[in-house]
Coordinates of C-alpha atoms and ligand atoms in Angstrom, one line a residue:
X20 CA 0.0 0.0 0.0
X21 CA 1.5 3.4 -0.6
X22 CA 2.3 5.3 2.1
X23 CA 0.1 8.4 2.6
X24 CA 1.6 9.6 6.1
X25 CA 2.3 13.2 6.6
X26 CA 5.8 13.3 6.8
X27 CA 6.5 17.4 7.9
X28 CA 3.9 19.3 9.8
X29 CA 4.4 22.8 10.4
X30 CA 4.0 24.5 12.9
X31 CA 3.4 28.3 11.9
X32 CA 3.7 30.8 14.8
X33 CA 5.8 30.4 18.6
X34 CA 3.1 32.1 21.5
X35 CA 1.6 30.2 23.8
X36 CA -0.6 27.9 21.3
X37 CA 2.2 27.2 18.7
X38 CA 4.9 26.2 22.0
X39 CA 1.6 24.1 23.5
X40 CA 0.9 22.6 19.9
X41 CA 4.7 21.5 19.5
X42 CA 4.9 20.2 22.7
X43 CA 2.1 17.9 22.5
X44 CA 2.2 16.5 19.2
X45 CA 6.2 15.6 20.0
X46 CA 5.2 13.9 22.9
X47 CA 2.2 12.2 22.3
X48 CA 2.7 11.5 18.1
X49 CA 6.5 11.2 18.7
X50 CA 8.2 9.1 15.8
X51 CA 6.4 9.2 13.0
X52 CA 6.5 12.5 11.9
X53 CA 8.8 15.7 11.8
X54 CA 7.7 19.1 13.4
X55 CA 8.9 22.6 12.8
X56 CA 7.8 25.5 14.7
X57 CA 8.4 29.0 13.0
X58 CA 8.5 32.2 15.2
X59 CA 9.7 35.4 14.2
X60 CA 11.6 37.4 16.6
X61 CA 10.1 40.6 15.2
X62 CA 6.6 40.2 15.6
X63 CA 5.2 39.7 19.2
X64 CA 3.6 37.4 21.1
X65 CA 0.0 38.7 22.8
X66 CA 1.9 37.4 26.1
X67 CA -1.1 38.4 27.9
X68 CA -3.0 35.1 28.6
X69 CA -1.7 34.3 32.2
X70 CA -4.9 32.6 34.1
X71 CA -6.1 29.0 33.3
X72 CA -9.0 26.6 34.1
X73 CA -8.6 23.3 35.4
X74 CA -8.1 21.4 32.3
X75 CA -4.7 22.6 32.0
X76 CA -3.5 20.1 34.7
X77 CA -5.0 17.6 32.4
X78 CA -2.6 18.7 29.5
X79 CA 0.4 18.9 31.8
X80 CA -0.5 14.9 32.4
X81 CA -0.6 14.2 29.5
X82 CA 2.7 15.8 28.4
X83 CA 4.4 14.5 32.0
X84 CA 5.2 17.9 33.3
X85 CA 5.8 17.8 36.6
X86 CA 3.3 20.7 38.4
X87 CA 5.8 22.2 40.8
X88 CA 8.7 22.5 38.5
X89 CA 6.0 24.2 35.8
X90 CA 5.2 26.8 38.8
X91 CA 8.9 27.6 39.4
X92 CA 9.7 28.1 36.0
X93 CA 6.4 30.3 34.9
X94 CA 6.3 32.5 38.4
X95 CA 3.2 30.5 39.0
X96 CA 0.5 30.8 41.7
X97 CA -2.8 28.0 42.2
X98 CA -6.4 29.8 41.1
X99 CA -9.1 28.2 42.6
X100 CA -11.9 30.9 41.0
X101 CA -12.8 34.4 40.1
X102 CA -13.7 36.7 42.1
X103 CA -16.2 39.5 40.6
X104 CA -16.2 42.6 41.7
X105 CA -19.1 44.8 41.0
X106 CA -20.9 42.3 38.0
X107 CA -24.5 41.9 39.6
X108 CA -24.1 45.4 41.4
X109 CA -22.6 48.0 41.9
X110 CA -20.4 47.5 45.5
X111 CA -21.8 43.8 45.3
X112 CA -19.5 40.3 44.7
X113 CA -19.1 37.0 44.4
X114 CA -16.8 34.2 43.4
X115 CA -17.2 31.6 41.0
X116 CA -15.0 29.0 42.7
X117 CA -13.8 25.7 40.6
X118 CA -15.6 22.6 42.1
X119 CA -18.6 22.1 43.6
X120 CA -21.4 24.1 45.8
X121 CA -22.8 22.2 48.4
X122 CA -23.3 17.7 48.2
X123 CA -25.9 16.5 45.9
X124 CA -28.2 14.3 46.5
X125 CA -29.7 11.4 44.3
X126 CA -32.9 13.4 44.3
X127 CA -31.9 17.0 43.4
X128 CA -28.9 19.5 43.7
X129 CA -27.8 20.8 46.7
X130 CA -28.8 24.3 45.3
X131 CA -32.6 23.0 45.6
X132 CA -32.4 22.2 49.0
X133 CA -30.8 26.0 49.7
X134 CA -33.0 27.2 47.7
X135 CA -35.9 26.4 49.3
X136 CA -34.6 27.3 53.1
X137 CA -33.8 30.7 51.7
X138 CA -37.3 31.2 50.3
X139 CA -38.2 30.6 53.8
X140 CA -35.8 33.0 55.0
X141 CA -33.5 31.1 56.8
X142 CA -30.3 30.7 54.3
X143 CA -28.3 33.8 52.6
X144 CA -25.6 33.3 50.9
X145 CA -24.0 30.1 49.2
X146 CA -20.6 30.7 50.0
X147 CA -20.2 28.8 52.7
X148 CA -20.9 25.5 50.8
X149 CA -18.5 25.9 48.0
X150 CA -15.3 24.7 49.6
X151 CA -12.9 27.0 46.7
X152 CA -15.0 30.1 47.7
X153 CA -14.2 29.6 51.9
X154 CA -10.5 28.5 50.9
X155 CA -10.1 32.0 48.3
X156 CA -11.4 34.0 50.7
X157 CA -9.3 33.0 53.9
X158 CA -6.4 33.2 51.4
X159 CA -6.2 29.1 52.1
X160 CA -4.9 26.5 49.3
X161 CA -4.5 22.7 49.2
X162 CA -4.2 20.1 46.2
X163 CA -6.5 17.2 46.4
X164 CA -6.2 14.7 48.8
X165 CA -7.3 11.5 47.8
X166 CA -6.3 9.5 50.4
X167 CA -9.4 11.5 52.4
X168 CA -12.2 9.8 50.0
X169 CA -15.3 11.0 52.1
X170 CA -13.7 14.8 52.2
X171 CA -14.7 17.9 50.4
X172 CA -10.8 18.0 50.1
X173 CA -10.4 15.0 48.4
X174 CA -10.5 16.5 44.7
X175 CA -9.8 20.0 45.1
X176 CA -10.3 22.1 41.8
X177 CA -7.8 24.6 41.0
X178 CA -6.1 26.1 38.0
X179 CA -2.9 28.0 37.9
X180 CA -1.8 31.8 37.0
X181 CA 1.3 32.2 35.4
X182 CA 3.8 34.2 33.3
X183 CA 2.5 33.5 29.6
X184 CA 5.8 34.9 28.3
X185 CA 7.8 31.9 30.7
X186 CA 5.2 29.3 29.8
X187 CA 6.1 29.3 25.8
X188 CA 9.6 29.5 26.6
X189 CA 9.3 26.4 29.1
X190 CA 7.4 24.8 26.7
X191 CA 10.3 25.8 23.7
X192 CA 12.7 23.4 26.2
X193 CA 10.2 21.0 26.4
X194 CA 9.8 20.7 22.6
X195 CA 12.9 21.1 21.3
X196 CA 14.5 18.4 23.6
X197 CA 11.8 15.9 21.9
X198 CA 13.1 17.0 18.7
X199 CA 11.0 19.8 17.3
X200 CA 13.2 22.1 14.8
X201 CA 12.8 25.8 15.4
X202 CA 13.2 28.5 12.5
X203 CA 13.0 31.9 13.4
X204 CA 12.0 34.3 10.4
X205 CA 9.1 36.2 9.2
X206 CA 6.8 34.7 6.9
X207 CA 6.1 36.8 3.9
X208 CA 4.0 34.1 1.9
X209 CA 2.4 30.9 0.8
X210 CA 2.1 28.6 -1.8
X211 CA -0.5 27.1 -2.7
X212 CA -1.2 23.6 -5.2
X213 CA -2.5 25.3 -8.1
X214 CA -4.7 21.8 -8.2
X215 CA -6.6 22.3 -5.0
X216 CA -5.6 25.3 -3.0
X217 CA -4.0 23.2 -0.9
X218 CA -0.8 25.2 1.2
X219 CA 2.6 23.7 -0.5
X220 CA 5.2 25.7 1.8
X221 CA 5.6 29.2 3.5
X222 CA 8.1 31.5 2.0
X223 CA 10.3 33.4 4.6
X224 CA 11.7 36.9 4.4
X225 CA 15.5 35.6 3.6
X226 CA 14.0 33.5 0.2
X227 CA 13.9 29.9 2.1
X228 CA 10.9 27.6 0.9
X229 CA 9.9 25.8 3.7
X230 CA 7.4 23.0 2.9
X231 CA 5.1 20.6 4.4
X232 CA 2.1 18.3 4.4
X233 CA 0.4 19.0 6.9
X234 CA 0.3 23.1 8.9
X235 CA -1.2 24.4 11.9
X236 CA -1.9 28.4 11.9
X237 CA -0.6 29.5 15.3
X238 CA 0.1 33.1 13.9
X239 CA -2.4 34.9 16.3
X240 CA -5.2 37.4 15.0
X241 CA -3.5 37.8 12.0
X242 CA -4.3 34.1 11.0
X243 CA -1.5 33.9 8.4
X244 CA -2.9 30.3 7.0
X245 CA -6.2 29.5 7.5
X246 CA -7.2 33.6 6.8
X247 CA -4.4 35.4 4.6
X248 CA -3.8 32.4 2.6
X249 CA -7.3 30.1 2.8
X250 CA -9.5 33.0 3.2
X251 CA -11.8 31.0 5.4
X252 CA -13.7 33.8 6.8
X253 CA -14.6 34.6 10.6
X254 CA -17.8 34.7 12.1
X255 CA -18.3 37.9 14.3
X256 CA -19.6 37.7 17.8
X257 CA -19.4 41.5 19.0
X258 CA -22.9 42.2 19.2
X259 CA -23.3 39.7 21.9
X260 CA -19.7 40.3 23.6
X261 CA -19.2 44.2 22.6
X262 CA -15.5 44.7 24.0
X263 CA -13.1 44.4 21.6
X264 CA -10.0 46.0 23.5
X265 CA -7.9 45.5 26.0
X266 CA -4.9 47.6 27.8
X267 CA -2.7 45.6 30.1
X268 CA 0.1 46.3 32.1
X269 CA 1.7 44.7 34.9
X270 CA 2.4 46.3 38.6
X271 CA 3.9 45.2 41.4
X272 CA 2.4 42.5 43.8
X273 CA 1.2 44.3 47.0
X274 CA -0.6 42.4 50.2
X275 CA -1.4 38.4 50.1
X276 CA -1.1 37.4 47.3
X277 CA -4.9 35.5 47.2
X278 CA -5.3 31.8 45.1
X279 CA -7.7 34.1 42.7
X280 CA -8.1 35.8 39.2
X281 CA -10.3 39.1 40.1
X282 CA -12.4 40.1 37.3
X283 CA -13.8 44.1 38.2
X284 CA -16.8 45.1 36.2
X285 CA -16.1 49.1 35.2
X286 CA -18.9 51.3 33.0
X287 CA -18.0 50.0 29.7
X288 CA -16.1 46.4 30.7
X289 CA -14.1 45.1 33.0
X290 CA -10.9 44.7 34.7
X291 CA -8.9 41.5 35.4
X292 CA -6.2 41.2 38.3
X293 CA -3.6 38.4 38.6
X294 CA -1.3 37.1 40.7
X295 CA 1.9 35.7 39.8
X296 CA 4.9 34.9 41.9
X297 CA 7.1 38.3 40.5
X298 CA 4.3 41.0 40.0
X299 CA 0.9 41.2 39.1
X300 CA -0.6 41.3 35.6
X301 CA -3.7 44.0 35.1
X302 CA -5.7 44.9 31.9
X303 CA -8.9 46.5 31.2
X304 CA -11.0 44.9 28.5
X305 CA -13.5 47.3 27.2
X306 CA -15.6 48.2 24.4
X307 CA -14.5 50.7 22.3
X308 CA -18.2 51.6 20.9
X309 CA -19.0 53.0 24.5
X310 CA -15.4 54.0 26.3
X311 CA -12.1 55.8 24.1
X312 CA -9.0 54.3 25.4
X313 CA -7.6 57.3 27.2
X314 CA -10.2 57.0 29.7
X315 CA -10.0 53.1 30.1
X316 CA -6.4 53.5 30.2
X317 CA -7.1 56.1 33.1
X318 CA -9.1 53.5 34.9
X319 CA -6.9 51.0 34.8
X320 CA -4.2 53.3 36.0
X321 CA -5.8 54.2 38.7
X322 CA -7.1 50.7 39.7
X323 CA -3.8 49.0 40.0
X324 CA -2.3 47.8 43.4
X325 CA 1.5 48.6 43.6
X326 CA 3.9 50.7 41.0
X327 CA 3.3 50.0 36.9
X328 CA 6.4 48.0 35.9
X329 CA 5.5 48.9 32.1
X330 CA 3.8 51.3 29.9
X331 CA 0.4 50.0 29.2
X332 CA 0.1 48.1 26.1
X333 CA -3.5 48.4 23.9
X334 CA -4.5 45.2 22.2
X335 CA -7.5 44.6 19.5
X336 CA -9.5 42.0 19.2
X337 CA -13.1 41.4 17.4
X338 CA -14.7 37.8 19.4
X339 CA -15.7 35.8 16.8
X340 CA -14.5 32.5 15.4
X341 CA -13.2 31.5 12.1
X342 CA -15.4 29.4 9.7
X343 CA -13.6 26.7 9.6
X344 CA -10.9 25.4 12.2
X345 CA -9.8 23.3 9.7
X346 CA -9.3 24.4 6.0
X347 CA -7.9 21.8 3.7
X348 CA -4.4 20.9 5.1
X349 CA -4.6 23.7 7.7
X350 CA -5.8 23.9 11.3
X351 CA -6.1 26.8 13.1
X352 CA -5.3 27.2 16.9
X353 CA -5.6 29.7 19.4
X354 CA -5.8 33.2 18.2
X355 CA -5.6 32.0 14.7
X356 CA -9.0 30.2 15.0
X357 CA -10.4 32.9 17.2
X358 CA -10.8 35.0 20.4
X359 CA -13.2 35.8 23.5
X360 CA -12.6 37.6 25.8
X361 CA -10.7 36.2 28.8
X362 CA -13.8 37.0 31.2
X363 CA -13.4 33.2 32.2
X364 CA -9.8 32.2 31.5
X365 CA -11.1 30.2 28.5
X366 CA -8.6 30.6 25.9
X367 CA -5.7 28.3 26.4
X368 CA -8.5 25.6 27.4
X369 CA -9.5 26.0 24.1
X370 CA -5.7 25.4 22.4
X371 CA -5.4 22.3 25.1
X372 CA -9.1 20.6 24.0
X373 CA -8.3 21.8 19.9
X374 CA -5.1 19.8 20.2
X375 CA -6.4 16.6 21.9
X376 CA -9.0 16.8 19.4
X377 CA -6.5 17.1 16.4
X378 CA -4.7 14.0 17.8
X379 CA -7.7 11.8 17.4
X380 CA -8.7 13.2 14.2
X381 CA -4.9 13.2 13.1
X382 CA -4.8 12.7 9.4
X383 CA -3.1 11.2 6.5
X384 CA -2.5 12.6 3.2
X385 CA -5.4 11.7 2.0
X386 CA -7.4 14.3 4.3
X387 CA -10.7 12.9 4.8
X388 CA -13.3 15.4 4.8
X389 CA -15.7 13.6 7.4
X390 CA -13.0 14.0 9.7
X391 CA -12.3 17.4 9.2
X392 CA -15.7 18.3 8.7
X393 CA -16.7 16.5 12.0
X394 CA -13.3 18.3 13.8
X395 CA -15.1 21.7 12.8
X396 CA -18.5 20.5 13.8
X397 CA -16.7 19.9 17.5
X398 CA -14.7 23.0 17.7
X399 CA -17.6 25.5 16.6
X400 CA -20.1 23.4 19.2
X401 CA -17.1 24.3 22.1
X402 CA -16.8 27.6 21.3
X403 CA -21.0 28.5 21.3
X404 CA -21.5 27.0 24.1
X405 CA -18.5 28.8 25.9
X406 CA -19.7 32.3 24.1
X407 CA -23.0 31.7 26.0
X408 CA -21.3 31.1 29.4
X409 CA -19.9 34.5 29.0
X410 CA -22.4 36.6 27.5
X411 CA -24.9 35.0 30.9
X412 CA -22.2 37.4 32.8
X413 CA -23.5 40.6 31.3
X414 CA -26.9 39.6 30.1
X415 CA -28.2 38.9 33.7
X416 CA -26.3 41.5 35.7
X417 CA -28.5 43.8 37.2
X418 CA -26.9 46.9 36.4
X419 CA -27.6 49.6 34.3
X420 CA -25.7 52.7 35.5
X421 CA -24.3 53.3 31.6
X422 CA -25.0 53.2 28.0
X423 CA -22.6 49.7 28.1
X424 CA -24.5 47.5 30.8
X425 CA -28.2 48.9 29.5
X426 CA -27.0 47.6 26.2
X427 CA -26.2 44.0 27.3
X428 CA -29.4 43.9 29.8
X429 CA -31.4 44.8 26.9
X430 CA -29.7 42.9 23.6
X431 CA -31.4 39.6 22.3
X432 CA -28.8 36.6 23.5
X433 CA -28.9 33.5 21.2
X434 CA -31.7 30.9 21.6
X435 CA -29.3 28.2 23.4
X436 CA -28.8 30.7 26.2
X437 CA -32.2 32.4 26.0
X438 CA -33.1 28.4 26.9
X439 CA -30.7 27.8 30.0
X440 CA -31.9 31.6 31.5
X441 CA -35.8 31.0 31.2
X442 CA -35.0 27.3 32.8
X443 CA -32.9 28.5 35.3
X444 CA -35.3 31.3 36.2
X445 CA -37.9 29.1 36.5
X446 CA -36.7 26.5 39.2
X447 CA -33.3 26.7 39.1
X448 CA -32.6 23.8 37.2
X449 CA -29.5 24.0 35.1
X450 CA -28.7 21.2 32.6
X451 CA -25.2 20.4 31.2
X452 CA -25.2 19.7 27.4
X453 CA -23.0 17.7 25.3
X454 CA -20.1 17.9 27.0
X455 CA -20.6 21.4 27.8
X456 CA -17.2 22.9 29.5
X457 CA -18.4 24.5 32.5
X458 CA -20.8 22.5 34.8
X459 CA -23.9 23.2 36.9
X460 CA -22.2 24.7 39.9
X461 CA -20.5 27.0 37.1
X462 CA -23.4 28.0 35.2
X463 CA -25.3 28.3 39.3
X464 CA -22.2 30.4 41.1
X465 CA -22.8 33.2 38.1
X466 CA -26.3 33.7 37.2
X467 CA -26.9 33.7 41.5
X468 CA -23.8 35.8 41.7
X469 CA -25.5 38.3 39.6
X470 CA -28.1 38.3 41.0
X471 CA -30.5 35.7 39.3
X472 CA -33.7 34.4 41.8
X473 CA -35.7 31.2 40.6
X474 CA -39.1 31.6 41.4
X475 CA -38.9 28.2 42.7
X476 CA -37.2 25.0 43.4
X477 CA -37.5 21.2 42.7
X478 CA -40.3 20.5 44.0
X479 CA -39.8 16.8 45.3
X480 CA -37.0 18.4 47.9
X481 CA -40.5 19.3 49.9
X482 CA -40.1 15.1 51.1
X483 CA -37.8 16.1 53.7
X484 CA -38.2 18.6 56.5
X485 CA -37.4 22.1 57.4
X486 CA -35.3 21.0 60.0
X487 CA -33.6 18.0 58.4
X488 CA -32.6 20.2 55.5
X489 CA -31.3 23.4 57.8
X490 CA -29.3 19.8 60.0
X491 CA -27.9 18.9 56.0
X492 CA -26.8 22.3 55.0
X493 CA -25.2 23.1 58.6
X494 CA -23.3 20.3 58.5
X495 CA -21.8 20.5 55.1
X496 CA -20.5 24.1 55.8
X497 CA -18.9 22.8 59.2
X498 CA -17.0 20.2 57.2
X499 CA -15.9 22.6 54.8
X500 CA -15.0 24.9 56.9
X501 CA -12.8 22.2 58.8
X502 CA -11.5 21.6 56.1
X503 CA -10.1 24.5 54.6
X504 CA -9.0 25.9 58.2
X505 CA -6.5 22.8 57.9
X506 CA -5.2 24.0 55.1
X507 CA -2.2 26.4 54.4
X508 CA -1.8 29.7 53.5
X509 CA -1.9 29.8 49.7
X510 CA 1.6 31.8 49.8
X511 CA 3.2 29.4 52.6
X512 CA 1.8 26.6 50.3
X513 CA 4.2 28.3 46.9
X514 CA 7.2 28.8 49.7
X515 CA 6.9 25.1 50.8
X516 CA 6.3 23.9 46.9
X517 CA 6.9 25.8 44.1
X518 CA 9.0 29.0 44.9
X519 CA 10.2 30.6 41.6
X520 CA 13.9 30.2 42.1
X521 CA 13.9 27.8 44.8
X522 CA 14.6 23.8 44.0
X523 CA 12.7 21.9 46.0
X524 CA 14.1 18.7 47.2
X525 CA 11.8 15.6 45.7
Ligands
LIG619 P1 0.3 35.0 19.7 O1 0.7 35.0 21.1 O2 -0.1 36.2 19.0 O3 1.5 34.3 18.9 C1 1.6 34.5 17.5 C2 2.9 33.9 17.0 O4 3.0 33.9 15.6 C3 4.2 34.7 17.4 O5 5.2 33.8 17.8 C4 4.6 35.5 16.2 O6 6.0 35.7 16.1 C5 4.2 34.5 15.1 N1 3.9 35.1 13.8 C6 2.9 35.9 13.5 N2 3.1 36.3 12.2 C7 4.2 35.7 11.7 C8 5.0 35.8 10.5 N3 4.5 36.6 9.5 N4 6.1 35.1 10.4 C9 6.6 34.4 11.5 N5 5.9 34.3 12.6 C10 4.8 35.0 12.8 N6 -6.1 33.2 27.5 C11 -6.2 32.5 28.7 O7 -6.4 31.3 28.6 N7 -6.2 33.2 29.9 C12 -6.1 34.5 30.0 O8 -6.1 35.1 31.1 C13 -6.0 35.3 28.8 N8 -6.0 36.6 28.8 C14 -6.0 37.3 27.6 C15 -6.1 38.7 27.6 C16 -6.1 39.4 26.4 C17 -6.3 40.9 26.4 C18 -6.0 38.7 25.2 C19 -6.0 39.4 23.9 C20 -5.9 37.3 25.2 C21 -5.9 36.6 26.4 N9 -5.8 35.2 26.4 C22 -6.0 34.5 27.6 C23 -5.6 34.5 25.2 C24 -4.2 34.0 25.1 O9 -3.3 35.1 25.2 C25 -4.0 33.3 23.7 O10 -4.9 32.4 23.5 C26 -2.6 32.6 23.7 O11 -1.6 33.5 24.1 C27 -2.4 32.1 22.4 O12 -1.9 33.1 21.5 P2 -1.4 32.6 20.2 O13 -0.2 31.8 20.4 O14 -2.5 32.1 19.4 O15 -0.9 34.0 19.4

């Protein structure tokens, strides 16, 4: 049989998608099949993306990265939620913690059984049940402990903050010791088979050809491939998620440095806050169509917690998605494929779950297009259902103190979240679909966080009393807060672990 393996698969672009893509193909398709990575020097990284989701410990598994010496090298810190500052209300927050609120029971959520004792007026806030929330906000952290099955403690959640700028150049190590071959140059063009439209090689900036079989777009926004080349076409999400800048600059850290990303809503946006190990890294995402950049920049500025250690930076961005991930023998990843805003850390999830996804769909030269047209199918399902996650943050806050948040209250949201709002607000139910990324207690912590009320609750937790129910949720926030009073200091838990500098013994 002739062989139709892709032999050379190009990897076009060096941020933190094209070091992530590299890394993982070489470890996981090792062998088979050669990988370069192309960066140029001249043309930045966004180097912003610096807060994570759980997953990413999944991907660091996978590639047998060991978790502390990952923190050490990327001035890491653990993130076990957001914090939001002024979303549902002015002077009001809340914290979407990773992990869960409360213990389900076989018959309904824990949120049902809350739900009912505050309609009676007897429970207030849901805090105390969501073992990340008490641990963030005693400035508490602890990894899982599975030896302690029974425990709240015994699968913590958390996700990690670091340096993006670190990560792609630990990941550059990573790779290049498992044999990827690094070019650096700028791209100035592409050829394409005159038979299909098919991308033969890029063409760099000193006259070198470099060809392939198989490329993945890592370029950024810019979207080199699958847009300047393919011309696939994006899809444009602005009028449901209206910001479309961003200024960031990092300051220095100042106080405890807490186990949370802090996401501040402003008139026209909001502001995120995270802690690394060296400093802290700030931006203000807004949109442009209600705030001009000096004045976001002036927010910002004033809204930072020790000394700027950079002049702010303005970024552009329109949330959207390409058409097509995949384009004949091109696949796009990260900010190549497309962008939302980083309101939930979302981002490099979504380079981590493209990537697995590519491995399974990985192809020969042959290209099947059921593959790729079923990889696409996937991809644009992920990114819709995360678009709705965050548009629910500024559709169902309840303010309207500018022209910004009275345009989100009142803008039609699409009919898969128009679905989950009108369920929700109706007994609190929440369902998880296909595979949805973020789970009930995800979907539950926000749309209560800002301010959402269900007229009323599952009806069949009315089989147990008043007074067995107040016993149930009384005793699930005494274990959890036993729990996370055991715990360490989230900054005593770096210095014993993961101090950036420091090697720990094993
Ligand atoms: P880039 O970082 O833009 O890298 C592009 C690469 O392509 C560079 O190496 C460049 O040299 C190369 N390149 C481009 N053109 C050429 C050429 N002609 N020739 C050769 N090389 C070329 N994600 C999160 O998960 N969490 C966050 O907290 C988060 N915050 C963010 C905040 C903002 C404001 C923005 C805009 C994004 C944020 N993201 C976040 C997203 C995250 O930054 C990106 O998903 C991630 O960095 C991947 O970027 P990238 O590698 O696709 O692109």
């Amino acid at each position: 049989m002739k062989d139709k393996h892709i032999r050379q698969v190009v990897i076009v672009g060096g941020g933190t998608a094209g070091w992530m893509t590299a890394a993982a193909l070489a470890a996981l398709l090792p062998g088979l099949y050669s990988y370069r990575l192309i960066e140029s020097d001249a043309i930045s990284t966004i180097g912003v993306g610096e807060a994570t989701i759980p997953s990413i410990r999944n991907f660091n598994l996978h590639l047998g990265i060991d978790e502390n010496d990952f923190l050490r090298a990327t001035q890491g810190t653990f993130k076990l939620g957001i914090e939001f500052v002024n979303w549902g209300k002015l002077g009001h927050n809340y914290i979407h913690g990773f992990g869960s609120v409360g213990r389900d029971q076989p018959t309904a959520n824990f949120f049902h059984y809350w739900l009912k004792m505050q309609q009676m007026g007897h429970a207030t806030s849901l805090e105390p049940y969501a073992i990340n929330t008490v641990a963030a906000r005693l400035g508490k952290f602890s990894r899982g402990r599975p030896d302690l099955p029974n425990s709240p403690l015994a699968d913590m959640s958390y996700a990690f903050h670091f340096d993006a700028g670190l990560y792609a150049r630990y990941l550059r190590s990573y790779s290049e010791a498992r044999g990827v071959r690094r070019t650096e140059g700028r791209i100035v063009g592409t050829a394409l088979r005159a038979s299909d439209g098919f991308i033969e090689a890029v063409v760099m900036e000193n006259g070198e050809r470099i060809a392939g079989d198989f490329f993945i777009d890592c370029s950024g926004m810019a979207g080199l491939l699958i847009e300047q080349a393919l011309h696939t076409g994006y899809e444009d999400w602005s009028h449901w998620l209206p910001c479309d800048r961003a200024i960031a600059v990092p300051c220095e850290s100042h106080g405890p440095m807490p186990a949370l990303t802090r996401a501040t809503a402003h008139a026209a946006g909001w502001q995120w806050r995270i802690p690394l190990q060296h400093r802290t890294g700030n931006g203000h995402v807004f949109s442009s169509r209600f705030m001009q950049a000096g004045a976001a920049e002036e927010i910002l500025m004033a809204n930072l917690d020790g000394k700027p250690l950079a002049a702010p930076r303005l970024l552009t961005f329109t949330t959207g998605k390409r058409r097509k991930f995949w384009n004949r023998n091109c696949v796009a990843i990260g900010l190549a494929g497309g962008f939302m805003e980083p309101l939930e850390s979302t981002s490099i999830h979504l380079v981590k779950t493209a990537l697995m996804r590519l491995i399974s769909f990985f192809p020969d030269r042959a290209f099947e297009q059921a593959d790729i047209d079923t990889f696409n199918r996937l991809c644009d399902k992920e990114y819709e259902q995360i678009r709705d996650f965050l548009i629910c943050h500024y559709k169902v806050s309840g303010r309207d103190d500018s022209d910004f948040w009275r345009y989100v209250r009142d803008m039609a949201v699409p009919e898969t979240l128009q679905r989950k709002l009108d369920l929700f607000a109706s007994r609190g139910r929440i369902v998880r679909e296909n595979e949805e990324l973020f789970p009930e207690d995800s979907w539950l912590q926000v749309m209560h966080g800002q301010g959402m009320r269900p007229r009323s609750y599952n009806p069949v937790v009315d089989q147990r009393a008043p007074e067995d129910i107040a016993d149930f949720l009384n005793s699930t926030a005494a274990v959890i807060r036993k729990c996370v009073d055991a715990m360490p200091g989230h900054e005593a838990f770096i210095a014993a672990h993961c101090r950036a500098g420091v090697k720990q013994a094993a």
